[in-house]
Short mmCIF file of C-alpha atoms in Angstrom, two decimals:
data_model
loop_
_atom_site.label_atom_id
_atom_site.label_comp_id
_atom_site.label_asym_id
_atom_site.label_seq_id
_atom_site.Cartn_x
_atom_site.Cartn_y
_atom_site.Cartn_z
CA MET A 185 -49.82 0.33 -15.64
CA THR A 186 -48.50 1.66 -12.32
CA LYS A 187 -44.73 1.80 -12.24
CA LYS A 188 -42.68 0.34 -9.40
CA HIS A 189 -42.36 1.80 -5.92
CA VAL A 190 -38.69 2.77 -5.57
CA ALA A 191 -37.02 3.52 -2.25
CA VAL A 192 -34.04 5.78 -2.97
CA LEU A 193 -31.43 5.12 -0.27
CA MET A 194 -29.27 8.15 0.49
CA GLY A 195 -27.32 9.85 3.25
CA GLY A 196 -25.81 7.22 5.48
CA PHE A 197 -22.86 7.50 7.85
CA SER A 198 -19.77 7.89 5.69
CA SER A 199 -17.66 10.95 4.87
CA GLU A 200 -19.49 10.99 1.54
CA ARG A 201 -22.90 11.68 3.10
CA PRO A 202 -23.26 15.11 1.37
CA VAL A 203 -22.52 13.54 -2.01
CA SER A 204 -25.01 10.76 -1.34
CA ILE A 205 -27.74 13.24 -0.41
CA SER A 206 -27.10 15.17 -3.63
CA SER A 207 -27.03 12.00 -5.75
CA GLY A 208 -30.10 10.58 -4.05
CA ASN A 209 -32.24 13.66 -4.50
CA ALA A 210 -31.20 14.02 -8.15
CA CYS A 211 -32.10 10.38 -8.80
CA ALA A 212 -35.38 10.64 -6.89
CA ASP A 213 -36.42 13.71 -8.89
CA ALA A 214 -35.59 12.00 -12.19
CA LEU A 215 -37.35 8.75 -11.27
CA GLU A 216 -40.47 10.68 -10.26
CA ALA A 217 -40.36 12.41 -13.64
CA GLU A 218 -40.25 8.94 -15.24
CA GLY A 219 -43.46 7.99 -13.42
CA TYR A 220 -42.09 5.86 -10.58
CA ARG A 221 -43.52 6.14 -7.06
CA VAL A 222 -40.51 7.25 -5.04
CA THR A 223 -39.80 7.28 -1.32
CA ARG A 224 -36.63 9.04 -0.19
CA VAL A 225 -34.93 7.20 2.65
CA ASP A 226 -32.20 8.93 4.66
CA VAL A 227 -30.48 5.78 5.84
CA GLY A 228 -30.05 5.33 9.59
CA ARG A 229 -29.39 2.34 11.84
CA ASP A 230 -33.07 1.44 11.55
CA VAL A 231 -32.96 1.05 7.76
CA GLY A 232 -34.04 -2.59 7.97
CA ALA A 233 -37.20 -1.72 9.90
CA VAL A 234 -37.91 1.24 7.62
CA LEU A 235 -37.70 -0.89 4.48
CA ALA A 236 -39.70 -3.73 6.03
CA GLU A 237 -42.50 -1.24 6.63
CA LEU A 238 -42.23 0.49 3.24
CA LYS A 239 -42.11 -2.76 1.25
CA PRO A 240 -40.69 -1.12 -1.89
CA ASP A 241 -40.45 -3.01 -5.16
CA VAL A 242 -36.86 -1.81 -5.62
CA ALA A 243 -34.19 -0.11 -3.52
CA PHE A 244 -32.20 2.38 -5.59
CA ASN A 245 -28.84 2.52 -3.82
CA ALA A 246 -27.53 6.09 -3.90
CA LEU A 247 -25.28 5.61 -0.87
CA HIS A 248 -21.53 6.24 -1.17
CA GLY A 249 -18.55 5.13 0.87
CA PRO A 250 -18.44 2.71 3.80
CA TYR A 251 -21.78 1.09 4.74
CA GLY A 252 -23.22 2.01 1.32
CA GLU A 253 -20.92 0.55 -1.32
CA ASP A 254 -18.87 -1.99 0.61
CA GLY A 255 -21.39 -4.84 0.73
CA LEU A 256 -23.04 -3.97 4.05
CA ILE A 257 -26.28 -2.38 2.85
CA GLN A 258 -26.36 -4.95 0.07
CA GLY A 259 -26.39 -7.69 2.73
CA VAL A 260 -29.31 -6.01 4.51
CA LEU A 261 -31.24 -5.83 1.24
CA GLU A 262 -30.51 -9.49 0.50
CA TYR A 263 -31.76 -10.45 3.96
CA LEU A 264 -34.97 -8.45 3.41
CA GLU A 265 -35.33 -9.81 -0.15
CA VAL A 266 -35.63 -6.30 -1.59
CA PRO A 267 -34.28 -6.12 -5.18
CA TYR A 268 -31.59 -3.45 -5.46
CA THR A 269 -29.47 -1.62 -8.01
CA HIS A 270 -25.72 -1.71 -8.62
CA SER A 271 -23.39 -4.50 -7.54
CA GLY A 272 -24.00 -7.27 -5.03
CA VAL A 273 -22.38 -8.10 -1.69
CA LEU A 274 -19.16 -9.71 -2.89
CA ALA A 275 -18.36 -7.37 -5.78
CA SER A 276 -19.13 -4.31 -3.65
CA ALA A 277 -16.86 -5.45 -0.82
CA LEU A 278 -14.10 -6.43 -3.23
CA ALA A 279 -14.17 -3.20 -5.26
CA MET A 280 -14.16 -1.09 -2.09
CA ASN A 281 -10.87 -2.68 -0.97
CA LYS A 282 -8.44 -1.11 -3.44
CA GLU A 283 -5.61 -3.58 -2.92
CA GLN A 284 -7.79 -6.70 -3.19
CA ALA A 285 -9.51 -5.31 -6.29
CA LYS A 286 -6.11 -4.70 -7.88
CA ARG A 287 -5.10 -8.30 -7.25
CA VAL A 288 -8.17 -9.53 -9.11
CA ALA A 289 -7.59 -7.03 -11.91
CA ARG A 290 -3.94 -8.03 -12.24
CA ALA A 291 -4.91 -11.71 -12.45
CA ALA A 292 -7.32 -10.79 -15.26
CA GLY A 293 -4.51 -9.20 -17.26
CA ILE A 294 -5.41 -5.60 -16.46
CA PRO A 295 -2.36 -3.31 -15.99
CA VAL A 296 -2.08 -1.84 -12.48
CA ALA A 297 0.58 0.20 -10.69
CA GLU A 298 2.94 -1.38 -8.16
CA SER A 299 1.64 -0.96 -4.62
CA LYS A 300 1.68 -2.34 -1.10
CA VAL A 301 -0.43 -2.02 2.03
CA VAL A 302 1.29 -0.77 5.18
CA ASN A 303 0.32 0.50 8.60
CA ARG A 304 0.12 4.29 8.51
CA PHE A 305 2.48 4.61 11.48
CA ASP A 306 5.19 2.63 9.67
CA ILE A 307 5.83 5.40 7.15
CA ARG A 308 6.64 8.22 9.58
CA GLY A 309 10.40 7.94 9.38
CA GLU A 310 11.22 7.02 5.79
CA HIS A 311 9.59 6.72 2.40
CA PRO A 312 7.82 3.36 1.92
CA MET A 313 8.87 3.44 -1.76
CA VAL A 314 10.91 5.69 -3.98
CA PRO A 315 8.96 8.90 -4.76
CA PRO A 316 6.78 9.79 -6.53
CA TYR A 317 4.02 7.73 -4.97
CA VAL A 318 0.47 8.05 -3.73
CA VAL A 319 -0.88 7.18 -0.28
CA LYS A 320 -4.55 6.14 -0.22
CA PRO A 321 -6.90 4.77 2.43
CA VAL A 322 -7.57 1.15 1.52
CA ALA A 323 -11.36 1.50 1.67
CA GLU A 324 -12.56 5.06 1.07
CA GLY A 325 -14.07 6.83 -1.93
CA SER A 326 -14.24 10.33 -3.43
CA SER A 327 -10.45 10.73 -3.03
CA PHE A 328 -10.77 11.21 0.73
CA GLY A 329 -7.36 10.91 2.37
CA VAL A 330 -5.38 10.70 -0.89
CA VAL A 331 -1.90 12.22 -0.60
CA ILE A 332 0.54 12.59 -3.50
CA VAL A 333 4.25 12.53 -2.63
CA ARG A 334 6.38 14.23 -5.29
CA GLU A 335 9.89 13.32 -6.44
CA ASP A 336 11.54 16.14 -4.49
CA GLN A 337 9.77 15.52 -1.16
CA SER A 338 12.43 14.61 1.41
CA HIS A 339 10.15 12.89 3.94
CA PRO A 340 6.91 10.93 3.91
CA PRO A 341 3.62 12.79 4.45
CA GLN A 342 3.17 13.53 8.14
CA ILE A 343 -0.62 13.88 7.92
CA VAL A 344 -0.95 10.13 7.42
CA SER A 345 0.43 9.32 10.89
CA SER A 346 -1.18 12.30 12.64
CA PRO A 347 -4.20 12.20 15.01
CA GLU A 348 -6.20 14.07 12.34
CA TRP A 349 -6.16 11.03 10.05
CA ASN A 350 -9.61 9.43 10.13
CA TYR A 351 -9.34 6.80 7.40
CA GLY A 352 -8.15 3.69 9.21
CA GLU A 353 -4.79 2.21 10.12
CA ALA A 354 -4.02 0.44 6.83
CA VAL A 355 -3.05 2.54 3.81
CA MET A 356 -2.11 1.61 0.26
CA VAL A 357 1.12 3.06 -1.09
CA GLU A 358 1.06 3.08 -4.88
CA ARG A 359 3.50 4.17 -7.56
CA TYR A 360 2.44 7.54 -8.94
CA VAL A 361 1.58 7.35 -12.62
CA HIS A 362 2.08 10.52 -14.61
CA GLY A 363 -0.36 11.46 -17.31
CA ARG A 364 -4.00 12.02 -18.08
CA GLU A 365 -7.04 11.02 -16.02
CA LEU A 366 -9.44 8.88 -18.04
CA THR A 367 -12.62 7.17 -16.95
CA CYS A 368 -15.03 4.75 -18.63
CA ALA A 369 -18.56 3.80 -17.63
CA VAL A 370 -19.98 0.31 -18.03
CA MET A 371 -23.72 -0.32 -18.27
CA GLY A 372 -24.64 -3.99 -17.99
CA ASP A 373 -22.32 -5.75 -20.41
CA VAL A 374 -21.54 -2.69 -22.55
CA ALA A 375 -18.64 -0.26 -22.10
CA LEU A 376 -19.90 3.24 -22.80
CA GLY A 377 -17.69 6.17 -23.75
CA VAL A 378 -14.36 7.32 -22.36
CA CYS A 379 -14.10 10.72 -20.67
CA GLU A 380 -10.99 12.71 -19.82
CA ILE A 381 -11.08 14.58 -16.52
CA ILE A 382 -9.05 17.79 -16.39
CA PRO A 383 -8.86 19.24 -12.85
CA THR A 384 -9.13 23.02 -12.78
CA GLY A 385 -6.80 24.61 -10.24
CA HIS A 386 -6.19 21.31 -8.44
CA ALA A 387 -3.16 19.04 -8.40
CA PHE A 388 -5.30 15.97 -9.07
CA TYR A 389 -8.93 14.83 -9.25
CA ASP A 390 -9.68 15.38 -5.56
CA TYR A 391 -13.00 15.83 -3.72
CA ASP A 392 -13.47 19.47 -4.80
CA SER A 393 -12.60 18.61 -8.40
CA LYS A 394 -15.30 15.95 -8.34
CA TYR A 395 -18.14 17.75 -6.61
CA VAL A 396 -17.65 21.51 -6.69
CA PRO A 397 -19.05 23.09 -9.88
CA GLY A 398 -16.13 24.23 -12.03
CA GLY A 399 -13.68 22.00 -10.14
CA SER A 400 -12.87 20.06 -13.29
CA LYS A 401 -13.50 19.96 -17.01
CA HIS A 402 -14.81 16.85 -18.68
CA GLU A 403 -13.88 15.99 -22.28
CA THR A 404 -16.52 13.53 -23.52
CA PRO A 405 -15.47 11.74 -25.64
CA ALA A 406 -11.83 11.89 -24.60
CA LYS A 407 -9.50 13.25 -27.28
CA ILE A 408 -7.31 10.19 -27.60
CA SER A 409 -6.50 7.89 -30.51
CA PRO A 410 -9.16 5.32 -31.49
CA ASN A 411 -7.00 2.38 -30.46
CA ILE A 412 -6.38 3.80 -26.96
CA TYR A 413 -10.08 4.67 -26.66
CA GLN A 414 -11.07 1.11 -27.53
CA LYS A 415 -8.43 -0.34 -25.21
CA ILE A 416 -9.78 1.68 -22.27
CA GLN A 417 -13.30 0.42 -23.04
CA THR A 418 -12.05 -3.17 -23.20
CA LEU A 419 -10.21 -2.88 -19.88
CA ALA A 420 -13.17 -1.21 -18.14
CA LEU A 421 -15.51 -4.01 -19.20
CA LYS A 422 -12.93 -6.64 -18.25
CA ALA A 423 -12.57 -5.10 -14.75
CA HIS A 424 -16.37 -4.90 -14.36
CA GLN A 425 -16.68 -8.58 -15.19
CA ALA A 426 -13.62 -9.82 -13.29
CA ILE A 427 -14.74 -8.19 -10.03
CA GLY A 428 -18.32 -9.32 -10.61
CA CYS A 429 -19.97 -5.91 -10.88
CA ARG A 430 -23.60 -5.52 -11.89
CA GLY A 431 -25.65 -2.61 -13.20
CA VAL A 432 -23.52 0.47 -13.74
CA SER A 433 -19.86 0.87 -12.78
CA ARG A 434 -17.05 3.26 -13.68
CA SER A 435 -13.36 2.42 -14.01
CA ASP A 436 -10.65 5.06 -13.59
CA PHE A 437 -7.35 5.03 -15.45
CA ARG A 438 -4.11 6.98 -15.86
CA TYR A 439 -2.73 7.33 -19.37
CA ASP A 440 0.86 8.51 -19.71
CA ASP A 441 1.39 9.66 -23.30
CA ARG A 442 4.33 11.97 -22.64
CA HIS A 443 6.77 9.89 -24.68
CA SER A 444 4.58 8.11 -27.25
CA GLU A 445 0.96 7.91 -28.31
CA ASN A 446 0.71 4.30 -27.15
CA GLY A 447 2.15 5.27 -23.77
CA GLU A 448 1.23 3.52 -20.54
CA ILE A 449 -2.32 2.75 -19.45
CA VAL A 450 -2.85 1.92 -15.78
CA TRP A 451 -6.16 0.88 -14.20
CA LEU A 452 -6.68 2.52 -10.81
CA GLU A 453 -10.00 1.24 -9.47
CA VAL A 454 -13.62 0.45 -10.24
CA ASN A 455 -16.40 2.48 -8.64
CA THR A 456 -19.50 0.36 -8.08
CA GLN A 457 -21.59 3.35 -6.91
CA PRO A 458 -20.72 6.16 -9.34
CA GLY A 459 -21.97 9.60 -8.34
CA MET A 460 -25.23 10.87 -9.82
CA THR A 461 -24.84 14.56 -9.01
CA PRO A 462 -25.17 17.41 -11.54
CA THR A 463 -21.37 17.31 -12.06
CA SER A 464 -21.07 13.51 -12.17
CA LEU A 465 -19.35 11.59 -14.92
CA VAL A 466 -21.58 8.59 -15.60
CA PRO A 467 -24.70 10.60 -16.55
CA GLU A 468 -22.55 12.68 -18.89
CA ILE A 469 -20.93 9.63 -20.48
CA ALA A 470 -24.31 7.89 -20.78
CA ALA A 471 -25.86 10.97 -22.41
CA HIS A 472 -23.13 10.95 -25.05
CA ALA A 473 -24.01 7.28 -25.70
CA GLY A 474 -27.66 8.23 -26.22
CA HIS A 475 -29.10 7.54 -22.77
CA SER A 476 -30.89 10.40 -21.04
CA PHE A 477 -30.60 10.66 -17.24
CA GLY A 478 -34.15 9.34 -16.88
CA ASP A 479 -33.49 6.46 -19.29
CA LEU A 480 -30.31 5.51 -17.43
CA LEU A 481 -32.05 5.44 -14.05
CA SER A 482 -35.06 3.56 -15.43
CA TRP A 483 -32.72 0.93 -16.85
CA MET A 484 -31.04 0.59 -13.44
CA VAL A 485 -34.39 0.18 -11.67
CA GLU A 486 -35.60 -2.45 -14.14
CA ASP A 487 -32.22 -4.23 -13.86
CA ALA A 488 -32.48 -4.45 -10.06
CA SER A 489 -32.50 -7.86 -8.39
CA CYS A 490 -31.36 -9.84 -5.38
CA LEU A 491 -28.51 -12.35 -5.48
CA ARG A 492 -26.37 -10.01 -7.55
#
């Protein structure tokens, strides 16, 4: 039996275009190896016309950042009635807005750090909260624009109000949580393993840590106590369900165990379009759970639908 025709959507217009190209090509190669007929689509403004002509059975969404994981491309695919992978319009838009996603998570009983959204020009003169804190664009991925303000910093970060800032006027200011970086993948209605991310030569898990080979070490499974491991899995699945995610997602956490093993667990965000590059976390976590890269992608293609 001939397998489905899959259009792998990659590229796009966001700052994460290089990551999307890498993810898209890796997924296309693996899907071809699984026997699918694959068309690689570098997404432009004419994506609707391109897909209408291709008439794929499934669109595999390998886009990252604005336009790709914020509900916009999902809306195009719904309009064209092309089944697609990952989350739908509402969950994608909600997860992409960090502050709104945190409100939903908090209402679901998931622990989050105190935060507020301010205009970037309003923090030029004085700290918006007592340091340490983190300044993040409200709707960006891959740690673009993230600035950490330490306890001993006497003034707010000037880059945020400078002309070089390209991440929008609204920023989220969030209490900095000390501790370890943990992440957990969810596949359908199952929380997979927990991984600890250890940045190598970087202050935090920034863009280079994520995508440059050797930028970070991954401990899969994370070396944490069984009860903390299970709690992270429970919270990741709860966030996935509360926000309405579909397919595969990945939730990021901070775990501060400096003073006790139980410590403090804080949910940071859910990623509805986890990277699928050679250094990406979800394929590694899935492999530890017994799913090869090809198996994982095949599951995502077969799980694809409209009205997600």
